[in-house]
CSV table of C-alpha atoms in Angstrom, one decimal:
chain,number,residue,atom,x,y,z
A,1,MET,CA,97.7,37.8,162.0
A,2,THR,CA,101.1,36.9,162.6
A,3,ASN,CA,103.8,39.3,163.9
A,4,ALA,CA,105.3,39.8,160.7
A,5,ALA,CA,102.4,40.8,158.7
A,6,ARG,CA,101.0,42.9,161.0
A,7,PRO,CA,101.6,47.0,160.8
A,8,ILE,CA,103.8,48.5,162.8
A,9,GLY,CA,103.2,52.6,164.1
A,10,ARG,CA,105.9,55.0,163.1
A,11,ALA,CA,107.4,55.5,166.1
A,12,ALA,CA,107.8,51.9,167.1
A,13,LEU,CA,109.4,51.1,164.2
A,14,TYR,CA,112.0,54.0,164.7
A,15,PHE,CA,112.8,52.7,168.3
A,16,ALA,CA,113.1,48.9,166.4
A,17,ARG,CA,116.2,50.7,164.5
A,18,VAL,CA,117.7,52.3,167.5
A,19,GLU,CA,117.7,49.7,169.0
A,20,ARG,CA,119.9,47.8,166.5
A,21,GLY,CA,121.9,50.6,166.3
A,22,HIS,CA,120.6,51.6,162.7
A,23,ALA,CA,119.4,55.4,163.3
A,24,THR,CA,121.6,58.3,163.4
A,25,THR,CA,120.2,60.1,166.4
A,26,ASN,CA,119.7,58.1,169.8
A,27,ARG,CA,116.7,57.1,172.0
A,28,SER,CA,117.1,59.9,174.6
A,29,ALA,CA,117.5,62.8,172.0
A,30,LEU,CA,114.4,61.5,170.4
A,31,ILE,CA,112.8,61.8,174.0
A,32,VAL,CA,114.3,65.1,174.9
A,33,SER,CA,112.9,66.3,171.5
A,34,ILE,CA,109.5,65.4,172.1
A,35,GLY,CA,109.5,67.1,175.6
A,36,VAL,CA,110.7,70.2,174.5
A,37,LEU,CA,107.9,70.0,171.8
A,38,GLY,CA,105.0,69.1,174.2
A,39,PHE,CA,106.4,72.0,176.7
A,40,ALA,CA,106.9,74.5,174.0
A,41,SER,CA,103.2,73.6,172.9
A,42,GLY,CA,101.8,73.7,176.4
A,43,LEU,CA,103.1,76.8,177.8
A,44,PRO,CA,101.2,79.1,175.6
A,45,ASN,CA,98.1,77.6,177.0
A,46,VAL,CA,98.7,78.6,180.4
A,47,LEU,CA,100.4,82.1,179.8
A,48,VAL,CA,97.0,82.8,177.8
A,49,ASN,CA,95.1,81.7,180.7
A,50,ASP,CA,96.7,81.8,184.0
A,51,THR,CA,98.9,84.2,183.4
A,52,LEU,CA,96.9,87.0,181.4
A,53,SER,CA,94.0,87.1,183.6
A,54,ALA,CA,96.5,87.1,186.7
A,55,TRP,CA,97.8,90.0,184.8
A,56,LEU,CA,95.0,91.6,184.7
A,57,SER,CA,93.7,91.2,187.9
A,58,ASP,CA,96.6,92.8,189.6
A,59,LEU,CA,95.8,96.0,187.2
A,60,GLY,CA,91.9,96.5,188.6
A,61,PHE,CA,90.2,94.7,185.9
A,62,LYS,CA,86.7,93.7,186.6
A,63,PRO,CA,86.3,90.2,187.3
A,64,SER,CA,83.5,90.3,184.8
A,65,ASP,CA,86.0,91.2,182.3
A,66,ILE,CA,89.0,88.3,183.4
A,67,GLY,CA,86.0,85.8,183.1
A,68,LEU,CA,85.2,86.8,179.8
A,69,LEU,CA,88.5,86.3,178.5
A,70,SER,CA,87.8,82.0,179.6
A,71,LEU,CA,86.6,82.2,176.0
A,72,LEU,CA,90.3,82.3,174.6
A,73,THR,CA,90.3,78.5,175.4
A,74,LEU,CA,87.8,78.0,172.2
A,75,PRO,CA,90.2,76.9,169.8
A,76,TYR,CA,91.6,74.0,171.9
A,77,GLY,CA,88.0,72.7,171.4
A,78,LEU,CA,87.6,73.6,167.8
A,79,LYS,CA,90.9,72.5,166.1
A,80,LEU,CA,89.5,69.5,165.4
A,81,LEU,CA,87.8,71.8,162.5
A,82,TRP,CA,91.1,72.8,161.0
A,83,ALA,CA,93.2,69.6,161.4
A,84,PRO,CA,92.4,67.9,158.7
A,85,LEU,CA,93.8,71.0,156.4
A,86,LEU,CA,96.7,70.7,157.5
A,87,ASP,CA,97.3,67.4,156.0
A,88,HIS,CA,97.5,68.4,152.9
A,89,ALA,CA,99.9,70.5,152.3
A,90,PRO,CA,103.1,71.9,154.1
A,91,ALA,CA,103.3,75.1,155.3
A,92,PRO,CA,104.3,77.7,152.8
A,93,GLY,CA,108.1,79.0,153.4
A,94,PHE,CA,108.8,75.7,155.2
A,95,SER,CA,108.4,72.8,153.0
A,96,ALA,CA,111.8,71.3,152.8
A,97,LEU,CA,110.7,70.4,156.7
A,98,GLY,CA,107.9,68.5,155.3
A,99,LEU,CA,104.4,67.7,156.1
A,100,ARG,CA,103.7,68.0,159.8
A,101,ARG,CA,107.0,69.7,161.1
A,102,SER,CA,107.0,72.5,158.2
A,103,TRP,CA,103.6,73.5,160.1
A,104,ILE,CA,105.3,73.0,163.5
A,105,ALA,CA,107.8,75.3,162.3
A,106,LEU,CA,105.8,78.0,161.0
A,107,PHE,CA,103.0,77.6,163.8
A,108,CYS,CA,106.5,78.3,166.5
A,109,VAL,CA,107.4,81.4,164.4
A,110,LEU,CA,103.9,82.6,164.3
A,111,LEU,CA,104.0,82.4,168.2
A,112,VAL,CA,106.9,84.7,168.8
A,113,ALA,CA,105.3,87.3,166.7
A,114,ALA,CA,101.8,86.3,168.9
A,115,PHE,CA,103.6,86.8,172.1
A,116,ALA,CA,105.6,89.5,171.1
A,117,ALA,CA,102.1,91.6,170.0
A,118,LEU,CA,100.4,90.2,173.3
A,119,ALA,CA,103.5,92.5,174.9
A,120,TRP,CA,103.3,95.6,172.9
A,121,VAL,CA,99.1,95.8,173.1
A,122,GLY,CA,99.1,95.0,176.7
A,123,PRO,CA,97.2,96.7,179.1
A,124,SER,CA,99.1,99.4,181.4
A,125,ALA,CA,96.5,100.5,183.2
A,126,ALA,CA,92.7,99.3,184.7
A,127,ASP,CA,91.2,101.9,182.1
A,128,SER,CA,93.0,100.6,178.6
A,129,PRO,CA,91.0,98.7,176.5
A,130,VAL,CA,91.7,95.0,176.9
A,131,LEU,CA,90.0,93.7,173.1
A,132,PRO,CA,93.4,94.0,171.9
A,133,ALA,CA,95.0,92.1,174.5
A,134,ALA,CA,92.4,89.7,174.0
A,135,ILE,CA,93.0,89.6,170.3
A,136,ALA,CA,96.3,88.7,170.9
A,137,GLY,CA,95.6,86.1,173.2
A,138,LEU,CA,93.1,84.3,170.8
A,139,CYS,CA,95.9,84.2,168.3
A,140,ILE,CA,98.1,82.7,170.9
A,141,ALA,CA,95.6,80.2,171.8
A,142,ALA,CA,94.7,79.2,168.0
A,143,LEU,CA,98.5,79.3,167.2
A,144,SER,CA,98.9,77.1,170.1
A,145,ALA,CA,96.2,74.4,169.1
A,146,SER,CA,97.5,74.2,165.5
A,147,LEU,CA,100.7,73.2,167.1
A,148,GLU,CA,99.2,70.6,169.1
A,149,ILE,CA,97.5,68.7,165.9
A,150,GLY,CA,101.3,69.1,163.9
A,151,ARG,CA,102.9,67.3,167.4
A,152,ALA,CA,100.7,65.2,167.9
A,153,HIS,CA,101.9,63.2,164.8
A,154,VAL,CA,105.4,63.7,164.6
């Protein structure tokens, strides 16, 4: 197969256009935007797993209750089940952004709402229920895993 007949990936094609001066944005702006998206998709994982566990530990929750929250990482392993569904239609309300970017925008908006819900329902003492915080954490984990699906192909 010759170089002319070999298929080129979207990223390689974009960088080739940037090097020739055909793109309206520069390469460093693209790298910064990819870095910001990577940080945004990884931050919820750290906040749900580590910060929530430390918060509950400081409040005096039993280690068994805190250990049960390790199930919040389950959506990261199961995201392959709903990943194909994101390829069929753009997200409602954000369809002008395109297929992948619409899902990214929707998940970012929903993540802000889920973090606000976690802050609102989070436990304040050792005798307060942990279930509302666990549900909010599960929502954050599912949204964050879905955000990683959308970010993977942009």
